[in-house]
GROMACS .gro file of C-alpha atoms in nm:
model
  157
    1MET     CA    1   0.788  -0.031   2.491
    2SER     CA    2   0.564   0.198   2.697
    3ASP     CA    3   0.528   0.439   2.401
    4LEU     CA    4   0.361   0.169   2.191
    5THR     CA    5  -0.012   0.181   2.256
    6HIS     CA    6  -0.088  -0.175   2.143
    7ILE     CA    7   0.185  -0.333   2.359
    8ASP     CA    8   0.158  -0.377   2.736
    9ALA     CA    9   0.445  -0.355   2.988
   10THR     CA   10   0.537  -0.721   2.927
   11GLY     CA   11   0.549  -0.680   2.549
   12ALA     CA   12   0.217  -0.857   2.487
   13ALA     CA   13  -0.031  -0.725   2.232
   14ARG     CA   14  -0.333  -0.552   2.379
   15MET     CA   15  -0.637  -0.360   2.270
   16VAL     CA   16  -0.609   0.005   2.372
   17ASP     CA   17  -0.856   0.113   2.641
   18VAL     CA   18  -1.062   0.395   2.490
   19GLY     CA   19  -1.320   0.397   2.771
   20ASP     CA   20  -1.216   0.738   2.904
   21LYS     CA   21  -1.177   0.906   2.565
   22VAL     CA   22  -1.429   1.169   2.462
   23ALA     CA   23  -1.660   1.066   2.179
   24THR     CA   24  -1.615   1.301   1.884
   25THR     CA   25  -1.730   1.297   1.524
   26ARG     CA   26  -1.461   1.128   1.318
   27VAL     CA   27  -1.427   1.099   0.942
   28ALA     CA   28  -1.157   0.921   0.744
   29ILE     CA   29  -1.102   0.905   0.369
   30ALA     CA   30  -0.883   0.639   0.208
   31GLN     CA   31  -0.802   0.573  -0.154
   32GLY     CA   32  -0.648   0.303  -0.369
   33ARG     CA   33  -0.621   0.199  -0.730
   34ILE     CA   34  -0.638  -0.104  -0.953
   35THR     CA   35  -0.475  -0.089  -1.293
   36MET     CA   36  -0.572  -0.324  -1.572
   37SER     CA   37  -0.560  -0.383  -1.943
   38ALA     CA   38  -0.766  -0.165  -2.175
   39ASP     CA   39  -0.976  -0.474  -2.257
   40ALA     CA   40  -1.066  -0.525  -1.890
   41ALA     CA   41  -1.136  -0.154  -1.837
   42ASN     CA   42  -1.358  -0.149  -2.146
   43ALA     CA   43  -1.551  -0.456  -2.026
   44LEU     CA   44  -1.608  -0.284  -1.691
   45ALA     CA   45  -1.726   0.036  -1.862
   46ARG     CA   46  -1.959  -0.158  -2.095
   47GLY     CA   47  -2.093  -0.372  -1.814
   48SER     CA   48  -1.996  -0.685  -2.006
   49VAL     CA   49  -1.796  -0.867  -1.737
   50LYS     CA   50  -1.952  -1.215  -1.715
   51LYS     CA   51  -1.974  -1.210  -1.335
   52GLY     CA   52  -2.204  -0.906  -1.338
   53ASP     CA   53  -2.194  -0.538  -1.245
   54VAL     CA   54  -1.842  -0.515  -1.108
   55LEU     CA   55  -1.866  -0.162  -0.973
   56ALA     CA   56  -2.198  -0.220  -0.794
   57VAL     CA   57  -2.066  -0.535  -0.628
   58ALA     CA   58  -1.737  -0.366  -0.534
   59ARG     CA   59  -1.930  -0.079  -0.372
   60VAL     CA   60  -2.134  -0.318  -0.156
   61ALA     CA   61  -1.821  -0.522  -0.072
   62GLY     CA   62  -1.643  -0.207   0.047
   63ILE     CA   63  -1.935  -0.107   0.268
   64MET     CA   64  -1.957  -0.456   0.416
   65ALA     CA   65  -1.580  -0.462   0.478
   66ALA     CA   66  -1.588  -0.130   0.666
   67LYS     CA   67  -1.856  -0.270   0.895
   68ARG     CA   68  -1.646  -0.580   0.971
   69THR     CA   69  -1.303  -0.421   1.013
   70SER     CA   70  -1.275  -0.515   1.380
   71GLU     CA   71  -1.322  -0.881   1.281
   72LEU     CA   72  -1.034  -0.858   1.032
   73ILE     CA   73  -0.778  -0.633   1.205
   74PRO     CA   74  -0.705  -0.792   1.544
   75LEU     CA   75  -0.670  -0.486   1.769
   76CYS     CA   76  -0.934  -0.261   1.612
   77HIS     CA   77  -1.238  -0.165   1.816
   78PRO     CA   78  -1.583  -0.235   1.674
   79LEU     CA   79  -1.730   0.103   1.581
   80PRO     CA   80  -2.085   0.227   1.533
   81LEU     CA   81  -2.035   0.362   1.182
   82SER     CA   82  -2.280   0.636   1.089
   83SER     CA   83  -2.192   0.632   0.720
   84VAL     CA   84  -1.975   0.458   0.463
   85THR     CA   85  -1.950   0.577   0.105
   86ILE     CA   86  -1.753   0.412  -0.171
   87GLU     CA   87  -1.671   0.617  -0.479
   88LEU     CA   88  -1.549   0.425  -0.784
   89THR     CA   89  -1.386   0.624  -1.063
   90PRO     CA   90  -1.314   0.414  -1.372
   91ASP     CA   91  -1.077   0.531  -1.644
   92PRO     CA   92  -0.927   0.371  -1.958
   93VAL     CA   93  -0.672   0.165  -1.759
   94GLY     CA   94  -0.823   0.109  -1.416
   95VAL     CA   95  -1.042   0.218  -1.130
   96THR     CA   96  -0.971   0.448  -0.836
   97VAL     CA   97  -1.162   0.363  -0.519
   98THR     CA   98  -1.224   0.626  -0.251
   99ALA     CA   99  -1.387   0.521   0.076
  100THR     CA  100  -1.522   0.766   0.332
  101CYS     CA  101  -1.619   0.639   0.677
  102ALA     CA  102  -1.773   0.835   0.963
  103CYS     CA  103  -1.876   0.771   1.323
  104THR     CA  104  -1.914   0.945   1.653
  105GLY     CA  105  -1.701   0.762   1.902
  106PRO     CA  106  -1.384   0.744   2.110
  107THR     CA  107  -1.152   0.620   1.834
  108GLY     CA  108  -1.090   0.688   1.467
  109VAL     CA  109  -1.219   0.527   1.149
  110GLU     CA  110  -0.898   0.522   0.945
  111MET     CA  111  -0.877   0.142   0.942
  112GLU     CA  112  -1.239   0.113   0.833
  113ALA     CA  113  -1.177   0.343   0.537
  114MET     CA  114  -0.861   0.158   0.434
  115THR     CA  115  -1.027  -0.183   0.475
  116ALA     CA  116  -1.324  -0.069   0.266
  117THR     CA  117  -1.088   0.053  -0.006
  118SER     CA  118  -0.886  -0.269  -0.004
  119VAL     CA  119  -1.184  -0.502  -0.023
  120ALA     CA  120  -1.353  -0.299  -0.298
  121LEU     CA  121  -1.031  -0.325  -0.501
  122LEU     CA  122  -1.001  -0.700  -0.435
  123THR     CA  123  -1.361  -0.745  -0.546
  124ILE     CA  124  -1.289  -0.571  -0.875
  125TYR     CA  125  -0.992  -0.803  -0.924
  126ASP     CA  126  -1.198  -1.111  -0.842
  127MET     CA  127  -1.476  -1.022  -1.082
  128ALA     CA  128  -1.250  -0.920  -1.374
  129LYS     CA  129  -0.963  -1.170  -1.337
  130ALA     CA  130  -1.094  -1.385  -1.622
  131ILE     CA  131  -1.017  -1.092  -1.854
  132ASP     CA  132  -0.687  -0.978  -1.699
  133LYS     CA  133  -0.498  -1.176  -1.436
  134ALA     CA  134  -0.215  -0.918  -1.441
  135MET     CA  135  -0.419  -0.641  -1.278
  136THR     CA  136  -0.228  -0.456  -1.008
  137ILE     CA  137  -0.372  -0.325  -0.682
  138GLY     CA  138  -0.182  -0.049  -0.507
  139ASP     CA  139  -0.151   0.302  -0.370
  140ILE     CA  140  -0.384   0.223  -0.078
  141ARG     CA  141  -0.343   0.513   0.160
  142LEU     CA  142  -0.513   0.743   0.404
  143ILE     CA  143  -0.607   1.071   0.237
  144SER     CA  144  -0.741   1.254   0.541
  145LYS     CA  145  -0.895   1.218   0.884
  146THR     CA  146  -1.082   1.454   1.112
  147GLY     CA  147  -1.177   1.444   1.478
  148GLY     CA  148  -1.023   1.302   1.789
  149LYS     CA  149  -0.751   1.414   2.026
  150SER     CA  150  -0.483   1.429   1.755
  151GLY     CA  151  -0.701   1.657   1.541
  152ASP     CA  152  -0.727   1.680   1.165
  153TRP     CA  153  -0.475   1.542   0.918
  154SER     CA  154  -0.451   1.552   0.539
  155ARG     CA  155  -0.199   1.391   0.307
  156PRO     CA  156   0.034   1.660   0.171
  157ALA     CA  157  -0.031   1.740  -0.194
   0.00000   0.00000   0.00000
């Protein structure tokens, strides 16, 4: 069990001590997708969803989620995020969400980027479910990360 960083010698969950780690600039990009009916996608594109501007609300929800990741994921450290951007790319059958999070600190921002992506997607579902309850959320994944002791990583093409 000693190789598992979130487990102590007795097998109990623990928050990793990052106090001695060097603060570096860290950036993580995550992405996910929601697929929906053409009717729902058209309503989003036209801005005619009864609950309001779905993409604007999803963008704010993603930013808020990134800032609260440590409250949602039990062993995550609270991080001083320097930026969070949420890119929403609608198409005829859905929306792709890309979240980019950055900070200068002793630990990475991968969970913040994935949480932002997830909550933005859930917000789209919530606001458009009256049109299409069969929407599917998926493909949430880390695209890349930079900084830190383990260095840079990008998802293979």
